[in-house]
PDB file of C-alpha atoms and ligand atoms in Angstrom:
ATOM      1  CA  MET A 201     162.131 144.174  61.684  1.00 93.00           C
ATOM      2  CA  PRO A 202     160.287 147.505  61.701  1.00 95.00           C
ATOM      3  CA  PHE A 203     160.134 147.633  57.902  1.00 97.00           C
ATOM      4  CA  GLY A 204     158.754 144.078  57.240  1.00 97.00           C
ATOM      5  CA  LEU A 205     160.351 141.569  55.004  1.00 96.00           C
ATOM      6  CA  GLY A 206     159.736 139.734  51.908  1.00 96.00           C
ATOM      7  CA  PRO A 207     158.057 140.885  48.678  1.00 96.00           C
ATOM      8  CA  ARG A 208     155.926 143.355  50.532  1.00 96.00           C
ATOM      9  CA  ILE A 209     158.906 145.048  52.383  1.00 97.00           C
ATOM     10  CA  CYS A 210     158.307 148.854  52.753  1.00 98.00           C
ATOM     11  CA  VAL A 211     159.283 150.585  49.824  1.00 97.00           C
ATOM     12  CA  GLY A 212     159.845 153.853  51.663  1.00 98.00           C
ATOM     13  CA  GLN A 213     162.426 152.244  54.228  1.00 98.00           C
ATOM     14  CA  HIS A 214     165.635 154.031  52.759  1.00 98.00           C
ATOM     15  CA  LEU A 215     163.753 157.271  52.658  1.00 98.00           C
ATOM     16  CA  ALA A 216     162.669 156.799  56.139  1.00 98.00           C
ATOM     17  CA  ILE A 217     166.078 155.919  57.380  1.00 98.00           C
ATOM     18  CA  THR A 218     167.657 158.793  55.671  1.00 98.00           C
ATOM     19  CA  GLU A 219     164.835 161.445  57.231  1.00 98.00           C
ATOM     20  CA  LEU A 220     165.648 159.869  60.498  1.00 98.00           C
ATOM     21  CA  LYS A 221     169.333 160.500  60.176  1.00 98.00           C
ATOM     22  CA  VAL A 222     168.817 164.135  59.112  1.00 98.00           C
ATOM     23  CA  ILE A 223     166.367 164.721  62.091  1.00 98.00           C
ATOM     24  CA  LEU A 224     168.933 163.087  64.365  1.00 98.00           C
ATOM     25  CA  SER A 225     171.640 165.191  63.174  1.00 98.00           C
ATOM     26  CA  LEU A 226     169.717 168.355  63.465  1.00 98.00           C
ATOM     27  CA  ILE A 227     168.781 167.544  67.152  1.00 97.00           C
ATOM     28  CA  LEU A 228     172.505 166.481  68.014  1.00 96.00           C
ATOM     29  CA  SER A 229     173.857 169.633  66.473  1.00 97.00           C
ATOM     30  CA  LYS A 230     172.024 171.551  69.214  1.00 98.00           C
ATOM     31  CA  PHE A 231     174.270 169.888  71.771  1.00 97.00           C
ATOM     32  CA  CYS A 232     177.933 169.494  72.731  1.00 97.00           C
ATOM     33  CA  PHE A 233     179.401 166.324  73.964  1.00 96.00           C
ATOM     34  CA  SER A 234     182.333 165.788  76.239  1.00 96.00           C
ATOM     35  CA  LEU A 235     183.770 162.798  78.116  1.00 95.00           C
ATOM     36  CA  SER A 236     182.924 162.674  81.843  1.00 93.00           C
ATOM     37  CA  PRO A 237     185.893 163.042  84.119  1.00 93.00           C
ATOM     38  CA  ALA A 238     184.816 159.743  85.504  1.00 91.00           C
ATOM     39  CA  TYR A 239     185.862 158.032  82.285  1.00 92.00           C
ATOM     40  CA  GLN A 240     188.590 155.600  82.521  1.00 93.00           C
ATOM     41  CA  HIS A 241     190.162 154.615  79.154  1.00 94.00           C
ATOM     42  CA  SER A 242     190.580 150.729  79.314  1.00 95.00           C
ATOM     43  CA  PRO A 243     189.681 149.178  75.992  1.00 96.00           C
ATOM     44  CA  ALA A 244     188.616 145.472  76.233  1.00 96.00           C
ATOM     45  CA  TYR A 245     189.403 143.333  73.358  1.00 95.00           C
ATOM     46  CA  ASN A 246     186.757 141.084  72.764  1.00 91.00           C
ATOM     47  CA  LEU A 247     185.097 140.325  69.438  1.00 94.00           C
ATOM     48  CA  LEU A 248     184.921 144.134  68.963  1.00 94.00           C
ATOM     49  CA  THR A 249     186.894 146.538  71.055  1.00 96.00           C
ATOM     50  CA  GLU A 250     184.750 147.727  73.676  1.00 95.00           C
ATOM     51  CA  PRO A 251     185.261 150.113  76.619  1.00 95.00           C
ATOM     52  CA  GLU A 252     185.609 148.002  79.780  1.00 95.00           C
ATOM     53  CA  HIS A 253     184.044 150.679  82.057  1.00 93.00           C
ATOM     54  CA  ASP A 254     181.231 152.102  79.751  1.00 93.00           C
ATOM     55  CA  VAL A 255     181.527 155.667  78.069  1.00 94.00           C
ATOM     56  CA  ILE A 256     180.032 158.348  80.205  1.00 92.00           C
ATOM     57  CA  LEU A 257     179.152 161.398  78.080  1.00 94.00           C
ATOM     58  CA  ARG A 258     178.386 164.856  79.246  1.00 95.00           C
ATOM     59  CA  MET A 259     175.830 166.496  77.178  1.00 95.00           C
ATOM     60  CA  ARG A 260     175.372 170.214  77.072  1.00 96.00           C
ATOM     61  CA  SER A 261     172.792 172.365  75.434  1.00 97.00           C
ATOM     62  CA  LEU A 262     174.468 174.938  72.982  1.00 94.00           C
TER      63      LEU A 262
HETATM   64  C1  HEM B 449     159.713 154.743  60.212  1.00 96.80           C
HETATM   65  C2  HEM B 449     159.001 154.685  59.061  1.00 96.80           C
HETATM   66  C3  HEM B 449     158.232 153.549  58.470  1.00 96.80           C
HETATM   67  C4  HEM B 449     158.186 152.364  58.951  1.00 96.80           C
HETATM   68  C5  HEM B 449     158.392 151.825  60.294  1.00 96.80           C
HETATM   69  C6  HEM B 449     157.458 151.557  57.740  1.00 96.80           C
HETATM   70  C7  HEM B 449     157.105 150.245  57.912  1.00 96.80           C
HETATM   71  C8  HEM B 449     156.290 149.549  56.968  1.00 96.80           C
HETATM   72  C9  HEM B 449     155.781 148.145  57.048  1.00 96.80           C
HETATM   73  C10 HEM B 449     156.009 147.320  58.473  1.00 96.80           C
HETATM   74  C11 HEM B 449     155.145 147.783  55.907  1.00 96.80           C
HETATM   75  C12 HEM B 449     154.559 146.484  55.639  1.00 96.80           C
HETATM   76  C13 HEM B 449     155.552 145.414  55.041  1.00 96.80           C
HETATM   77  C14 HEM B 449     154.808 144.236  55.020  1.00 96.80           C
HETATM   78  O1  HEM B 449     153.641 144.166  54.501  1.00 96.80           O
HETATM   79  O2  HEM B 449     155.673 143.247  55.107  1.00 96.80           O
HETATM   80  C15 HEM B 449     155.432 148.908  55.025  1.00 96.80           C
HETATM   81  C16 HEM B 449     154.850 149.024  53.749  1.00 96.80           C
HETATM   82  C17 HEM B 449     154.800 150.106  52.818  1.00 96.80           C
HETATM   83  N1  HEM B 449     155.547 151.293  53.153  1.00 96.80           N
HETATM   84 FE1  HEM B 449     156.356 151.831  54.985  1.00 96.80          FE
HETATM   85  N2  HEM B 449     157.266 152.287  56.804  1.00 96.80           N
HETATM   86  C18 HEM B 449     157.808 153.720  56.922  1.00 96.80           C
HETATM   87  C19 HEM B 449     158.010 154.623  56.103  1.00 96.80           C
HETATM   88  C20 HEM B 449     157.567 154.672  54.747  1.00 96.80           C
HETATM   89  C21 HEM B 449     157.745 155.717  53.919  1.00 96.80           C
HETATM   90  C22 HEM B 449     158.465 157.167  54.297  1.00 96.80           C
HETATM   91  C23 HEM B 449     157.102 155.384  52.742  1.00 96.80           C
HETATM   92  C24 HEM B 449     156.906 156.160  51.303  1.00 96.80           C
HETATM   93  C25 HEM B 449     157.614 157.346  51.263  1.00 96.80           C
HETATM   94  C26 HEM B 449     156.531 154.030  52.994  1.00 96.80           C
HETATM   95  C27 HEM B 449     155.791 153.360  51.974  1.00 96.80           C
HETATM   96  C28 HEM B 449     155.507 152.174  52.117  1.00 96.80           C
HETATM   97  C29 HEM B 449     154.643 151.415  51.181  1.00 96.80           C
HETATM   98  C30 HEM B 449     154.107 152.045  49.657  1.00 96.80           C
HETATM   99  C31 HEM B 449     154.377 150.148  51.648  1.00 96.80           C
HETATM  100  C32 HEM B 449     153.563 149.109  51.098  1.00 96.80           C
HETATM  101  C33 HEM B 449     154.669 148.067  50.177  1.00 96.80           C
HETATM  102  C34 HEM B 449     153.955 146.955  49.483  1.00 96.80           C
HETATM  103  O3  HEM B 449     152.938 146.624  50.029  1.00 96.80           O
HETATM  104  O4  HEM B 449     154.309 146.482  48.461  1.00 96.80           O
HETATM  105  N3  HEM B 449     156.660 153.851  54.295  1.00 96.80           N
HETATM  106  N4  HEM B 449     156.092 150.090  55.678  1.00 96.80           N
END
């Protein structure tokens, strides 16, 4: 609970989260992502559909 809880909850939390999304988008836009050749497509049907063997991404600077 980084923003606290109850009557004194952080009034700036929505602004802070929006700012973080903008910053993260700007950082991610400087990179290119692709699947590793080691990736095996094997969806596991649990409560959520999840990759059975993880998703290994290759990240390249643009
Ligand atoms: C990552 C960013 C931020 C974090 C982690 C954070 C966290 C917190 C926490 C833990 C509290 C205390 C809550 C409590 O007493 O229960 C608080 C209060 C407050 N925050 Fe933030 N905050 C962030 C950003 C901001 C921003 C961007 C603003 C304003 C633009 C802001 C304005 C306030 C104000 C005015 C309070 C006092 C609320 C009150 O006492 O009624 N915060 N914040």
